[in-house]
Tab-separated table of C-alpha atoms in Angstrom:
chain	number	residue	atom	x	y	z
L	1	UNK	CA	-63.914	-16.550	14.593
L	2	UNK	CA	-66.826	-17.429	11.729
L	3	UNK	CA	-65.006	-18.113	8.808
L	4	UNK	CA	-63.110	-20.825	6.129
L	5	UNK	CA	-60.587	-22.438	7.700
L	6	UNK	CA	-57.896	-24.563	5.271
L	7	UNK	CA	-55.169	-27.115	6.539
L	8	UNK	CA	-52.211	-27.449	6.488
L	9	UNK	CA	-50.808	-24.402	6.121
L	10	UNK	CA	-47.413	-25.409	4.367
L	11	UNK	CA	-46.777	-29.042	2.933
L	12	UNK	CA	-43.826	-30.344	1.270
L	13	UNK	CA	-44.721	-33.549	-1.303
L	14	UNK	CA	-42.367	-36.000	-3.506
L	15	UNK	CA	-43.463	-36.453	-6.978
L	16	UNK	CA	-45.957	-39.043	-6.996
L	17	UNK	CA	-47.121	-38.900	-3.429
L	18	UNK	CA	-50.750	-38.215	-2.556
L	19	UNK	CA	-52.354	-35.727	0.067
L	20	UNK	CA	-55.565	-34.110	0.743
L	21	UNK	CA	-56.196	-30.103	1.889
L	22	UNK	CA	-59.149	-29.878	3.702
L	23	UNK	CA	-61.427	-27.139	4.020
L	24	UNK	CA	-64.223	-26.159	6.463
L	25	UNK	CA	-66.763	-23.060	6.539
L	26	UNK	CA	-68.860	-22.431	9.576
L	27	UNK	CA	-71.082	-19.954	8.327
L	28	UNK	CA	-73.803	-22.319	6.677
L	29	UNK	CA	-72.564	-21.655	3.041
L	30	UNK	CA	-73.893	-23.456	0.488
L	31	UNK	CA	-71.632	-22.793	-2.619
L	32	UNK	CA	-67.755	-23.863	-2.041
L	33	UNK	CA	-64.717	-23.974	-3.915
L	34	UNK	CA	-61.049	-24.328	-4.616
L	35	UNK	CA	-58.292	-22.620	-6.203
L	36	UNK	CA	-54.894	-22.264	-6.846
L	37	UNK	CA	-52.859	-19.434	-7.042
L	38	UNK	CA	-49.365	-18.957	-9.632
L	39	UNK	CA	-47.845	-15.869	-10.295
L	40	UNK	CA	-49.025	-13.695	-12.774
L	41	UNK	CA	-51.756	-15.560	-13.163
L	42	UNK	CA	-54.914	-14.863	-10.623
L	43	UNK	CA	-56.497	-17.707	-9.455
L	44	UNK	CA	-57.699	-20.174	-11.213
L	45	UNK	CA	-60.762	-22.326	-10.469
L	46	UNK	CA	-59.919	-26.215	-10.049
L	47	UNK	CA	-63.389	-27.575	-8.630
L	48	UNK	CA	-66.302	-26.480	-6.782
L	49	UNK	CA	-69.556	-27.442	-5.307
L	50	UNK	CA	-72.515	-25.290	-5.531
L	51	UNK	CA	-74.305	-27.044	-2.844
L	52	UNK	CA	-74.085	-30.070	-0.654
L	53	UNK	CA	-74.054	-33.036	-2.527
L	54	UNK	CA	-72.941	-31.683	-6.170
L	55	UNK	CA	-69.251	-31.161	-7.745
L	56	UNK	CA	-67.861	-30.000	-10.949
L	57	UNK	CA	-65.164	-29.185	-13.214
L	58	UNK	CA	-63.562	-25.340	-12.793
L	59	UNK	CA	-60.766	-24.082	-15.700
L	60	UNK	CA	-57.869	-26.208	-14.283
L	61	UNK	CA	-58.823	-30.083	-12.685
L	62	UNK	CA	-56.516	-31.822	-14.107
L	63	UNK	CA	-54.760	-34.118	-11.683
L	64	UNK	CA	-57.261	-33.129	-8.758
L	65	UNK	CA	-60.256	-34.763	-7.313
L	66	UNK	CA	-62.401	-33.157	-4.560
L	67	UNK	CA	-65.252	-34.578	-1.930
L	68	UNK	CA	-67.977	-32.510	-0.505
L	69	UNK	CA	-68.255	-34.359	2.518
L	70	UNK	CA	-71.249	-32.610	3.952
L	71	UNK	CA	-71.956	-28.815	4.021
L	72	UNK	CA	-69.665	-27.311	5.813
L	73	UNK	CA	-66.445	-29.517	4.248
L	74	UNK	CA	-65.076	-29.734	0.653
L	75	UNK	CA	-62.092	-31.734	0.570
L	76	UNK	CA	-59.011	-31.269	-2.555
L	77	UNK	CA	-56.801	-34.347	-3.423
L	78	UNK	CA	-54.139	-34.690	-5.184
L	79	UNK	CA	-53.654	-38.305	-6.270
L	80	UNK	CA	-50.595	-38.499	-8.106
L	81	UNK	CA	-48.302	-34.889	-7.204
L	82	UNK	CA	-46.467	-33.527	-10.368
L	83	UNK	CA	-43.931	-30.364	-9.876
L	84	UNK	CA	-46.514	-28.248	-11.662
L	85	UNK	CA	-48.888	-28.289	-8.839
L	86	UNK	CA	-46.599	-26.220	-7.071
L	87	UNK	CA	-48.880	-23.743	-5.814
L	88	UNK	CA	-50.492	-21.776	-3.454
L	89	UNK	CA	-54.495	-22.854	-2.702
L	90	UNK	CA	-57.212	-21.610	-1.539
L	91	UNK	CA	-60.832	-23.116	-0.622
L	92	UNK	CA	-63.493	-20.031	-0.717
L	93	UNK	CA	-67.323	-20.619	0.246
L	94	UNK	CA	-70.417	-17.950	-0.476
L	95	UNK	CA	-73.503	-17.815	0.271
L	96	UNK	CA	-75.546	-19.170	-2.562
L	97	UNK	CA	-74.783	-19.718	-6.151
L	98	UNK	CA	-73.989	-17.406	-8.201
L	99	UNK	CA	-74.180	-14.453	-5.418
L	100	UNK	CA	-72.268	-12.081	-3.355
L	101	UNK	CA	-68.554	-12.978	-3.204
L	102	UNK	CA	-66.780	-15.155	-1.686
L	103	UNK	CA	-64.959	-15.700	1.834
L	104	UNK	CA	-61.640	-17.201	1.736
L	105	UNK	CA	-59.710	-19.285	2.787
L	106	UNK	CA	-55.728	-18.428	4.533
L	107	UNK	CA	-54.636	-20.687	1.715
L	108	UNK	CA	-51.798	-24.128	2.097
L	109	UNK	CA	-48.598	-23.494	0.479
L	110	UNK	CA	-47.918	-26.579	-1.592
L	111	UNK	CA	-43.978	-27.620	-2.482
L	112	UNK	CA	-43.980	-30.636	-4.837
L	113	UNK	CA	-40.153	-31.688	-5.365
Y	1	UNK	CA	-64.092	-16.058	-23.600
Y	2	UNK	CA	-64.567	-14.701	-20.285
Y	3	UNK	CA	-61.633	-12.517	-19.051
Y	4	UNK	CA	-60.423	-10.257	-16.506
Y	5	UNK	CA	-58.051	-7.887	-17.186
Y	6	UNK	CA	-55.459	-5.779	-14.736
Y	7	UNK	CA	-52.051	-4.193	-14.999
Y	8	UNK	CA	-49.803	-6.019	-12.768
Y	9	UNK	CA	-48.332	-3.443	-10.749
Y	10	UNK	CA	-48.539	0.147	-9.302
Y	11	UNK	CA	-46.214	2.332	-7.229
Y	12	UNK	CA	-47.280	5.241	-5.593
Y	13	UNK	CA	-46.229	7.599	-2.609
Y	14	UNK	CA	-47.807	7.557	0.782
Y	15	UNK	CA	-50.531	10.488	0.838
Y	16	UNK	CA	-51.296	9.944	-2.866
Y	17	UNK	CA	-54.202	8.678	-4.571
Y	18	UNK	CA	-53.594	5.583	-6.275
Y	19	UNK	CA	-55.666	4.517	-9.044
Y	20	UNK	CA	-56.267	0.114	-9.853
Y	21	UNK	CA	-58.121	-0.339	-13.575
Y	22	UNK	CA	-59.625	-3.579	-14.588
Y	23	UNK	CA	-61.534	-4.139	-18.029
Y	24	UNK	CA	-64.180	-7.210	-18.250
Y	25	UNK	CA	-66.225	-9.136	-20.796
Y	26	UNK	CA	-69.616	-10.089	-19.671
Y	27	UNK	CA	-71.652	-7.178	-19.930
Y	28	UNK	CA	-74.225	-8.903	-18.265
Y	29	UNK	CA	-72.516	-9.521	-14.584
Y	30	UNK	CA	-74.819	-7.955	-11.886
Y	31	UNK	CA	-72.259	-7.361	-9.253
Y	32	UNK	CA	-68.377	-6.683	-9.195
Y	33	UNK	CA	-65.708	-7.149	-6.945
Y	34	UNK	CA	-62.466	-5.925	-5.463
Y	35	UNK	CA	-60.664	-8.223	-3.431
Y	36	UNK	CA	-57.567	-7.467	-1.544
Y	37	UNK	CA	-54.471	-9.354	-0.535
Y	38	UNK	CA	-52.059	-9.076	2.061
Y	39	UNK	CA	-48.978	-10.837	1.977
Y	40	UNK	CA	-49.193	-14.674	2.985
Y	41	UNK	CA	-53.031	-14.437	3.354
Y	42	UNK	CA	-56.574	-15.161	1.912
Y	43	UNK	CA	-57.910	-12.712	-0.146
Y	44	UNK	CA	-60.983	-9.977	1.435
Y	45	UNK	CA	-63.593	-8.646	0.159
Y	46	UNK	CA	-62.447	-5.266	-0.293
Y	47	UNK	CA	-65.687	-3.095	-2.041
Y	48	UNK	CA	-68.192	-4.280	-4.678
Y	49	UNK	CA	-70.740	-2.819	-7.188
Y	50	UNK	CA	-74.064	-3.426	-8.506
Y	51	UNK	CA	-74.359	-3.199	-12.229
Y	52	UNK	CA	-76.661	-0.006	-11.923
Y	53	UNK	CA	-74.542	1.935	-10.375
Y	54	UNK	CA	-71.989	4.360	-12.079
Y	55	UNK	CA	-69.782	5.032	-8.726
Y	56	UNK	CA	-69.519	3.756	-5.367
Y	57	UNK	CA	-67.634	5.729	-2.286
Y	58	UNK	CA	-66.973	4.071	0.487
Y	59	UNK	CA	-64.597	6.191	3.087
Y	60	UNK	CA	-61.047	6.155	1.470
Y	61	UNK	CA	-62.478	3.822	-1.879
Y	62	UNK	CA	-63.897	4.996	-4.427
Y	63	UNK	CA	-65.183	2.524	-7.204
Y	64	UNK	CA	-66.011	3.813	-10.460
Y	65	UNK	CA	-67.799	1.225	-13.492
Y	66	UNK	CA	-67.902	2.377	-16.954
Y	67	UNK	CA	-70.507	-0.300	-18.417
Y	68	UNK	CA	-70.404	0.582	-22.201
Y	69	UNK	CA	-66.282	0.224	-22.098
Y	70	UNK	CA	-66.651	-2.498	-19.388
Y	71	UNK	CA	-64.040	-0.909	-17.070
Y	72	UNK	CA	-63.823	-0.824	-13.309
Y	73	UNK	CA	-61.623	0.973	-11.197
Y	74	UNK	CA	-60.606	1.222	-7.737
Y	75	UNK	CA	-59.781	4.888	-6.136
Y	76	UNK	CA	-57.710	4.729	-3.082
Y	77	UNK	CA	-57.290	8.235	-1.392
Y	78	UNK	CA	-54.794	8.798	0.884
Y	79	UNK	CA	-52.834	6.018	0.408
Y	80	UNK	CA	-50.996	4.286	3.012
Y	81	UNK	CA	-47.671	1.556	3.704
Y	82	UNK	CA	-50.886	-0.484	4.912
Y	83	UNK	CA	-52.614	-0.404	1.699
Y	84	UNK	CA	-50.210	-2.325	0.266
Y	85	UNK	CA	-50.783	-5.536	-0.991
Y	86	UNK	CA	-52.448	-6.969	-4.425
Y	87	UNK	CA	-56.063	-6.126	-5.610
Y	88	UNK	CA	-57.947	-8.532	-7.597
Y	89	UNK	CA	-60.759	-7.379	-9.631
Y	90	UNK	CA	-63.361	-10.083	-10.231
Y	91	UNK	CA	-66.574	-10.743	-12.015
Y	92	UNK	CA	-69.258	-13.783	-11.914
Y	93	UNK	CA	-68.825	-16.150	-14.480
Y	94	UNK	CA	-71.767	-16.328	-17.170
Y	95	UNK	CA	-74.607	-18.964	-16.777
Y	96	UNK	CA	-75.451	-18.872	-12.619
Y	97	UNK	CA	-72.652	-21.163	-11.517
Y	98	UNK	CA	-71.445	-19.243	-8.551
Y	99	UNK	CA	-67.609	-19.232	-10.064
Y	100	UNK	CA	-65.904	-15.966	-9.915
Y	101	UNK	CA	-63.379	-14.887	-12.989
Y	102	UNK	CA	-60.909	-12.982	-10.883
Y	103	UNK	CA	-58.282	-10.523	-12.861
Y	104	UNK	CA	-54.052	-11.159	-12.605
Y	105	UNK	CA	-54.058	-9.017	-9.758
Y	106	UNK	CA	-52.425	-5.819	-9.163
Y	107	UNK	CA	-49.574	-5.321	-6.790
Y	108	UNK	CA	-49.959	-2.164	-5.263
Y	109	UNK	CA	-46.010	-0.593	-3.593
Y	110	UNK	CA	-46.929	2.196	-1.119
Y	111	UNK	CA	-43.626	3.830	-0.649
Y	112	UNK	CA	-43.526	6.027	2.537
């Protein structure tokens, strides 16, 4: 099925390791991004890439660094994990910036202990 | 600042109507959304609404926007154990960058 597909699913990290969620779209979006989800609290835009190429700041980067690798794939790291990124996230793509919602992602569940 | 407000949570009985507000700030925002979430999954596109438009129906939703109070709500007749799950109101951000201010999120508790 056409769609945003994130991996892993779940991940468990130590303080301090790193990892990378990757994300892929198959429905020639231009515009993708990430979030994270805490309770009570929405999401909350880390990065995002408006179109191939081009990558900038959301409300919470901090600690993150992302790679647009080509159109259909924006990659999330985390370089250093802290406890507070303890969160669920979620890549979402759309089709052009600035324009008609987004398709998401089934999110990773991220554990840092 | 931009902001996106909801009440966190909602109870209703099955076979009522069950009513989601949201209040916004950018008066200028040409389209609005209503995403929902089931547990331990993405969030969907639910229903949206052009700026022009006072209501939207669409089979059991009904969206209503007030633009001069900037308030958006989401009408869900008949409500059933499947409708439960949380609904995030969302607007664009300000300036063309493609980013999407979503609300808190409302839990909505269908009980049967």
């Amino acid at each position: 099925n056409a769609g945003v597909t994130q991996t892993p699913k779940f991940q468990v990290l130590k303080t301090g390791q790193s990892m990378t969620l990757q994300c892929a779209q198959d429905m020639n979006h231009n515009s993708m991004y990430w979030y994270r989800q805490d309770p009570g609290m929405g999401l909350r835009l880390i990065y995002y890439s408006a179109s191939e190429g081009t990558t900038d700041k959301g409300e919470v980067p901090n600690g993150y660094n992302v790679s647009r690798l080509n159109k259909r794939e924006f990659s999330l790291r985390l370089e250093s994990a802290a406890p507070s990124q303890t969160s669920v996230y979620f890549c979402a793509s759309s089709v052009r910036q600035g324009g008609w919602g987004y398709t998401f992602g089934s999110g990773t569940r991220l554990t840092v202990v | 600042g931009e902001d996106v407000e909801q009440s966190l949570f909602l109870s209703v009985r099955e076979g009522d109507s069950s009513v989601i507000n949201c209040t916004y700030t950018d008066s200028s925002s040409t389209y609005l959304y209503w995403y929902k979430q089931e547990p331990g999954a993405g969030l969907q596109l639910l229903t949206y609404i052009f700026s022009n438009m006072d209501m939207k129906q669409d089979q059991r939703l009904t969206v209503l926007l007030n633009k001069k109070d900037k308030h958006l709500s989401l009408r869900i007749a008949d409500t059933q154990t499947g409708d439960s799950a949380i609904y995030f109101c969302a607007e664009p951000s300000s300036g063309n960058t493609g980013k999407l201010i979503f609300g808190q999120g409302t839990t909505l508790q269908v009980k049967p």
